[in-house]
Amino acid sequence: GILANILVLLAYIHIRLAEARLQPVDAILCHLALVDLLLLLTRGVPQTMTVFGMRNLLDDTGCKVVIYTYRIARALSVCITCMLSVFQAVTVAPAAGPMLSRLKAQLPQLLAPTFAALWFINMAVCIAAPFFSVAPRNGTVPPFTLNLGFCHVDFRDNLSYVLNGVAVSVRDFAFVGVMLGSSGFILLLLHRHRRQVRAVRRSQGSAMETRAARTVLMLVILYAVFFGIDNVIWIYMLTVAQVPPVVADMRVFFSSCYPSLSPFLII
């Protein structure tokens, strides 16, 4: 997964240098590959090292930096996947009026401000994460603590523990709801388009647009599947004061599947 995301990033950097610009959907996919790479580096790699018996990987400061970066990357992953599905839905939608036509024309100019806003908002929202993150102490895990193996996220009381879990779940469900809605709209348009062009030879632009839409749909479906498994485990974790390490490892595995597999769909 790490190598695949790096290859995607290098491919888009090459396109940017060779052609002096990226298509809007390529810019979003490039950003998604960067965020997924951060996800794997800050959660998948240290968790894997811990599973293989490596201890004391990070001190308190290292835990705060890694957990903060991971929380931002995880939030950005769902935000950018949602952004990608909405962007593609607007792109393939027929220009039914002047407002939609203007929006389509302005989409490329809106990308950079949207990326900046997403980074700023998620950095602000996740600012509390470092205050709860510490290095493991003497092999003991206090109640209401997420044991990541390489770090502990200690919420100290049940209220903080549950509120954090509910806030993360509500945010994720909201974005996934928007993803599924825009993806359903794309599916409807693709179905209509296929019926209209059965007897007509499709243009190259139409074929490329259709392939891009299908890639976006596959990414959304992949995210929704692993998101569902991840959140079933997460809801279970909220119901217990101390989470068994095997459960935490399972959640890391499933939450790492999307950033590991998504670059293969992009390629």
Tab-separated table of C-alpha atoms in Angstrom:
chain	number	residue	atom	x	y	z
A	1	GLY	CA	0.000	0.000	0.000
A	2	ILE	CA	2.779	2.441	0.857
A	3	LEU	CA	4.678	1.717	-2.355
A	4	ALA	CA	1.497	1.967	-4.451
A	5	ASN	CA	0.616	5.366	-2.976
A	6	ILE	CA	4.162	6.595	-3.584
A	7	LEU	CA	3.946	5.430	-7.213
A	8	VAL	CA	0.638	7.271	-7.659
A	9	LEU	CA	2.153	10.446	-6.210
A	10	LEU	CA	5.236	10.175	-8.441
A	11	ALA	CA	3.039	9.580	-11.497
A	12	TYR	CA	1.006	12.703	-10.814
A	13	ILE	CA	4.152	14.734	-10.095
A	14	HIS	CA	5.525	13.593	-13.467
A	15	ILE	CA	2.278	14.607	-15.201
A	16	ARG	CA	2.353	17.977	-13.429
A	17	LEU	CA	5.934	18.645	-14.529
A	18	ALA	CA	5.405	17.383	-18.085
A	19	GLU	CA	2.075	19.063	-18.793
A	20	ALA	CA	2.344	22.045	-16.393
A	21	ARG	CA	-1.072	21.254	-14.882
A	22	LEU	CA	-3.258	18.484	-13.484
A	23	GLN	CA	-6.860	17.843	-14.377
A	24	PRO	CA	-9.123	18.641	-11.379
A	25	VAL	CA	-10.014	14.990	-10.721
A	26	ASP	CA	-6.311	14.068	-10.930
A	27	ALA	CA	-5.485	16.772	-8.378
A	28	ILE	CA	-8.059	15.287	-5.985
A	29	LEU	CA	-6.754	11.742	-6.517
A	30	CYS	CA	-3.179	12.950	-5.959
A	31	HIS	CA	-4.243	14.565	-2.696
A	32	LEU	CA	-6.056	11.380	-1.682
A	33	ALA	CA	-2.906	9.324	-2.332
A	34	LEU	CA	-0.886	11.719	-0.128
A	35	VAL	CA	-3.394	11.460	2.723
A	36	ASP	CA	-3.587	7.662	2.425
A	37	LEU	CA	0.214	7.482	2.528
A	38	LEU	CA	0.201	9.509	5.763
A	39	LEU	CA	-2.450	7.159	7.173
A	40	LEU	CA	-0.337	4.082	6.527
A	41	LEU	CA	2.877	5.664	7.814
A	42	THR	CA	1.346	6.936	11.068
A	43	ARG	CA	-0.873	3.964	11.937
A	44	GLY	CA	-0.178	0.898	9.826
A	45	VAL	CA	3.627	0.930	10.097
A	46	PRO	CA	3.983	1.475	13.881
A	47	GLN	CA	1.136	-0.953	14.607
A	48	THR	CA	2.801	-3.627	12.456
A	49	MET	CA	6.130	-3.064	14.204
A	50	THR	CA	4.399	-3.467	17.571
A	51	VAL	CA	2.694	-6.711	16.485
A	52	PHE	CA	6.122	-8.109	15.572
A	53	GLY	CA	7.378	-7.467	19.095
A	54	MET	CA	9.051	-4.065	18.888
A	55	ARG	CA	8.452	-2.007	22.017
A	56	ASN	CA	9.094	1.571	23.149
A	57	LEU	CA	8.946	2.897	19.598
A	58	LEU	CA	7.953	6.425	20.606
A	59	ASP	CA	8.184	8.713	23.607
A	60	ASP	CA	5.368	11.036	24.692
A	61	THR	CA	6.280	13.719	22.157
A	62	GLY	CA	6.530	11.192	19.342
A	63	CYS	CA	3.116	9.769	20.266
A	64	LYS	CA	1.542	13.213	20.234
A	65	VAL	CA	2.956	14.000	16.780
A	66	VAL	CA	2.053	10.618	15.272
A	67	ILE	CA	-1.480	10.467	16.725
A	68	TYR	CA	-2.213	14.078	15.733
A	69	THR	CA	-0.988	13.446	12.185
A	70	TYR	CA	-2.995	10.217	11.996
A	71	ARG	CA	-6.212	11.890	13.185
A	72	ILE	CA	-5.816	14.645	10.590
A	73	ALA	CA	-5.050	12.143	7.822
A	74	ARG	CA	-8.026	9.944	8.745
A	75	ALA	CA	-10.379	12.923	8.739
A	76	LEU	CA	-8.973	14.154	5.425
A	77	SER	CA	-9.352	10.703	3.884
A	78	VAL	CA	-13.126	10.699	4.362
A	79	CYS	CA	-13.389	14.402	3.439
A	80	ILE	CA	-11.436	14.070	0.186
A	81	THR	CA	-13.190	10.849	-0.844
A	82	CYS	CA	-16.482	12.680	-0.297
A	83	MET	CA	-15.151	15.691	-2.207
A	84	LEU	CA	-14.166	13.407	-5.085
A	85	SER	CA	-17.632	11.856	-5.340
A	86	VAL	CA	-19.387	15.249	-5.201
A	87	PHE	CA	-16.990	16.729	-7.776
A	88	GLN	CA	-17.608	13.835	-10.158
A	89	ALA	CA	-21.371	14.068	-9.647
A	90	VAL	CA	-21.318	17.758	-10.594
A	91	THR	CA	-19.007	17.042	-13.544
A	92	VAL	CA	-21.216	14.375	-15.116
A	93	ALA	CA	-24.489	16.171	-14.357
A	94	PRO	CA	-26.145	17.714	-17.429
A	95	ALA	CA	-26.002	21.525	-17.436
A	96	ALA	CA	-29.675	22.100	-16.662
A	97	GLY	CA	-29.388	25.801	-15.889
A	98	PRO	CA	-27.044	28.809	-15.664
A	99	MET	CA	-26.180	28.199	-11.998
A	100	LEU	CA	-24.940	24.654	-12.624
A	101	SER	CA	-23.062	25.803	-15.725
A	102	ARG	CA	-21.281	28.500	-13.700
A	103	LEU	CA	-20.494	26.004	-10.927
A	104	LYS	CA	-18.963	23.578	-13.429
A	105	ALA	CA	-16.821	26.365	-14.885
A	106	GLN	CA	-15.634	27.450	-11.417
A	107	LEU	CA	-14.845	23.972	-10.045
A	108	PRO	CA	-11.135	23.971	-11.026
A	109	GLN	CA	-10.614	27.333	-9.292
A	110	LEU	CA	-12.362	26.082	-6.144
A	111	LEU	CA	-10.031	23.108	-5.605
A	112	ALA	CA	-7.084	24.906	-3.965
A	113	PRO	CA	-9.237	26.899	-1.492
A	114	THR	CA	-11.189	23.722	-0.661
A	115	PHE	CA	-8.002	21.747	0.033
A	116	ALA	CA	-6.669	24.559	2.237
A	117	ALA	CA	-9.963	24.810	4.136
A	118	LEU	CA	-10.117	21.042	4.729
A	119	TRP	CA	-6.565	20.977	6.087
A	120	PHE	CA	-7.155	24.001	8.333
A	121	ILE	CA	-10.518	22.789	9.673
A	122	ASN	CA	-9.301	19.268	10.422
A	123	MET	CA	-6.092	20.507	12.042
A	124	ALA	CA	-8.248	22.671	14.324
A	125	VAL	CA	-10.812	19.940	15.053
A	126	CYS	CA	-8.115	17.365	15.910
A	127	ILE	CA	-6.087	19.732	18.096
A	128	ALA	CA	-7.154	17.933	21.306
A	129	ALA	CA	-5.671	14.589	20.202
A	130	PRO	CA	-2.089	15.320	21.395
A	131	PHE	CA	-3.299	16.100	24.925
A	132	PHE	CA	-4.622	12.543	25.354
A	133	SER	CA	-1.695	10.751	23.666
A	134	VAL	CA	1.123	9.236	25.739
A	135	ALA	CA	3.718	6.499	25.436
A	136	PRO	CA	2.821	3.152	27.108
A	137	ARG	CA	3.673	2.947	30.816
A	138	ASN	CA	4.977	-0.328	32.306
A	139	GLY	CA	2.667	-2.482	30.211
A	140	THR	CA	-0.463	-1.282	32.069
A	141	VAL	CA	-3.509	0.086	30.269
A	142	PRO	CA	-5.744	2.447	32.303
A	143	PRO	CA	-9.542	2.292	31.844
A	144	PHE	CA	-11.045	4.321	28.972
A	145	THR	CA	-7.800	4.154	27.043
A	146	LEU	CA	-7.294	3.228	23.393
A	147	ASN	CA	-4.333	0.868	23.419
A	148	LEU	CA	-2.629	1.245	20.049
A	149	GLY	CA	0.367	-0.802	21.153
A	150	PHE	CA	2.923	1.834	20.271
A	151	CYS	CA	0.935	4.601	22.030
A	152	HIS	CA	-1.968	5.048	24.422
A	153	VAL	CA	-4.811	7.516	23.948
A	154	ASP	CA	-5.991	8.068	27.533
A	155	PHE	CA	-9.379	9.806	27.814
A	156	ARG	CA	-9.288	9.494	31.633
A	157	ASP	CA	-13.073	9.198	32.048
A	158	ASN	CA	-16.030	7.513	30.390
A	159	LEU	CA	-17.673	10.768	29.251
A	160	SER	CA	-14.636	11.958	27.273
A	161	TYR	CA	-14.168	8.462	25.856
A	162	VAL	CA	-17.744	8.165	24.583
A	163	LEU	CA	-18.028	11.786	23.388
A	164	ASN	CA	-14.890	11.399	21.287
A	165	GLY	CA	-16.193	8.186	19.752
A	166	VAL	CA	-19.623	9.635	18.996
A	167	ALA	CA	-18.148	12.812	17.465
A	168	VAL	CA	-15.880	10.821	15.133
A	169	SER	CA	-18.713	8.479	14.135
A	170	VAL	CA	-21.187	11.309	13.441
A	171	ARG	CA	-18.644	13.107	11.261
A	172	ASP	CA	-17.823	9.962	9.309
A	173	PHE	CA	-21.464	8.937	8.852
A	174	ALA	CA	-22.331	12.430	7.585
A	175	PHE	CA	-19.608	12.361	4.931
A	176	VAL	CA	-20.385	8.770	3.944
A	177	GLY	CA	-24.041	9.740	3.560
A	178	VAL	CA	-23.069	12.512	1.135
A	179	MET	CA	-20.774	10.071	-0.706
A	180	LEU	CA	-23.522	7.511	-1.130
A	181	GLY	CA	-25.998	10.153	-2.281
A	182	SER	CA	-23.659	11.578	-4.923
A	183	SER	CA	-22.623	8.063	-5.980
A	184	GLY	CA	-26.260	7.067	-6.425
A	185	PHE	CA	-26.724	10.148	-8.606
A	186	ILE	CA	-23.680	9.167	-10.705
A	187	LEU	CA	-25.027	5.622	-11.115
A	188	LEU	CA	-28.363	6.990	-12.303
A	189	LEU	CA	-26.670	9.248	-14.859
A	190	LEU	CA	-24.418	6.430	-16.104
A	191	HIS	CA	-27.460	4.180	-16.542
A	192	ARG	CA	-29.261	6.845	-18.560
A	193	HIS	CA	-26.144	7.551	-20.590
A	194	ARG	CA	-25.663	3.876	-21.448
A	195	ARG	CA	-29.244	3.618	-22.670
A	196	GLN	CA	-28.858	6.729	-24.822
A	197	VAL	CA	-25.644	5.652	-26.556
A	198	ARG	CA	-26.339	1.971	-27.211
A	199	ALA	CA	-26.805	2.671	-30.900
A	200	VAL	CA	-24.432	5.654	-31.047
A	201	ARG	CA	-20.660	5.559	-31.073
A	202	ARG	CA	-19.340	7.247	-27.948
A	203	SER	CA	-16.864	10.065	-28.171
A	204	GLN	CA	-13.427	9.775	-26.544
A	205	GLY	CA	-14.299	12.492	-24.028
A	206	SER	CA	-17.499	10.724	-23.040
A	207	ALA	CA	-15.646	7.418	-22.593
A	208	MET	CA	-12.963	9.052	-20.416
A	209	GLU	CA	-15.627	10.767	-18.318
A	210	THR	CA	-17.421	7.446	-17.844
A	211	ARG	CA	-14.199	5.673	-16.806
A	212	ALA	CA	-13.450	8.433	-14.286
A	213	ALA	CA	-16.968	8.160	-12.866
A	214	ARG	CA	-16.615	4.384	-12.506
A	215	THR	CA	-13.286	4.788	-10.704
A	216	VAL	CA	-14.896	7.221	-8.266
A	217	LEU	CA	-17.784	4.808	-7.677
A	218	MET	CA	-15.382	1.950	-6.954
A	219	LEU	CA	-13.435	4.123	-4.493
A	220	VAL	CA	-16.634	5.105	-2.678
A	221	ILE	CA	-17.843	1.483	-2.507
A	222	LEU	CA	-14.433	0.377	-1.200
A	223	TYR	CA	-14.477	3.106	1.444
A	224	ALA	CA	-18.061	2.322	2.493
A	225	VAL	CA	-17.315	-1.410	2.936
A	226	PHE	CA	-14.240	-0.964	5.108
A	227	PHE	CA	-15.802	2.033	6.864
A	228	GLY	CA	-18.704	-0.194	7.890
A	229	ILE	CA	-16.440	-2.901	9.310
A	230	ASP	CA	-14.234	-0.310	11.017
A	231	ASN	CA	-17.208	1.358	12.710
A	232	VAL	CA	-18.776	-1.907	13.894
A	233	ILE	CA	-15.511	-2.582	15.739
A	234	TRP	CA	-15.326	1.057	16.897
A	235	ILE	CA	-18.856	0.960	18.370
A	236	TYR	CA	-17.927	-2.229	20.245
A	237	MET	CA	-14.813	-0.501	21.589
A	238	LEU	CA	-16.979	2.311	22.973
A	239	THR	CA	-18.969	-0.180	25.059
A	240	VAL	CA	-16.002	-1.518	27.045
A	241	ALA	CA	-13.651	0.241	29.438
A	242	GLN	CA	-10.593	-1.752	28.312
A	243	VAL	CA	-10.247	-2.880	24.717
A	244	PRO	CA	-8.497	-6.228	24.063
A	245	PRO	CA	-5.365	-5.721	21.914
A	246	VAL	CA	-6.632	-8.170	19.266
A	247	VAL	CA	-9.730	-6.000	18.724
A	248	ALA	CA	-7.596	-2.876	18.293
A	249	ASP	CA	-5.376	-4.776	15.833
A	250	MET	CA	-8.429	-5.858	13.819
A	251	ARG	CA	-9.635	-2.271	13.582
A	252	VAL	CA	-6.228	-1.094	12.401
A	253	PHE	CA	-6.181	-3.835	9.761
A	254	PHE	CA	-9.583	-2.934	8.310
A	255	SER	CA	-8.988	0.822	8.539
A	256	SER	CA	-5.712	0.310	6.626
A	257	CYS	CA	-7.376	-1.656	3.817
A	258	TYR	CA	-8.828	1.417	2.082
A	259	PRO	CA	-5.582	3.445	1.909
A	260	SER	CA	-3.726	0.271	0.881
A	261	LEU	CA	-6.118	-0.756	-1.919
A	262	SER	CA	-7.320	2.614	-3.253
A	263	PRO	CA	-4.128	3.389	-5.248
A	264	PHE	CA	-4.626	0.191	-7.271
A	265	LEU	CA	-8.017	1.519	-8.387
A	266	ILE	CA	-6.448	4.863	-9.278
A	267	ILE	CA	-3.691	3.169	-11.285
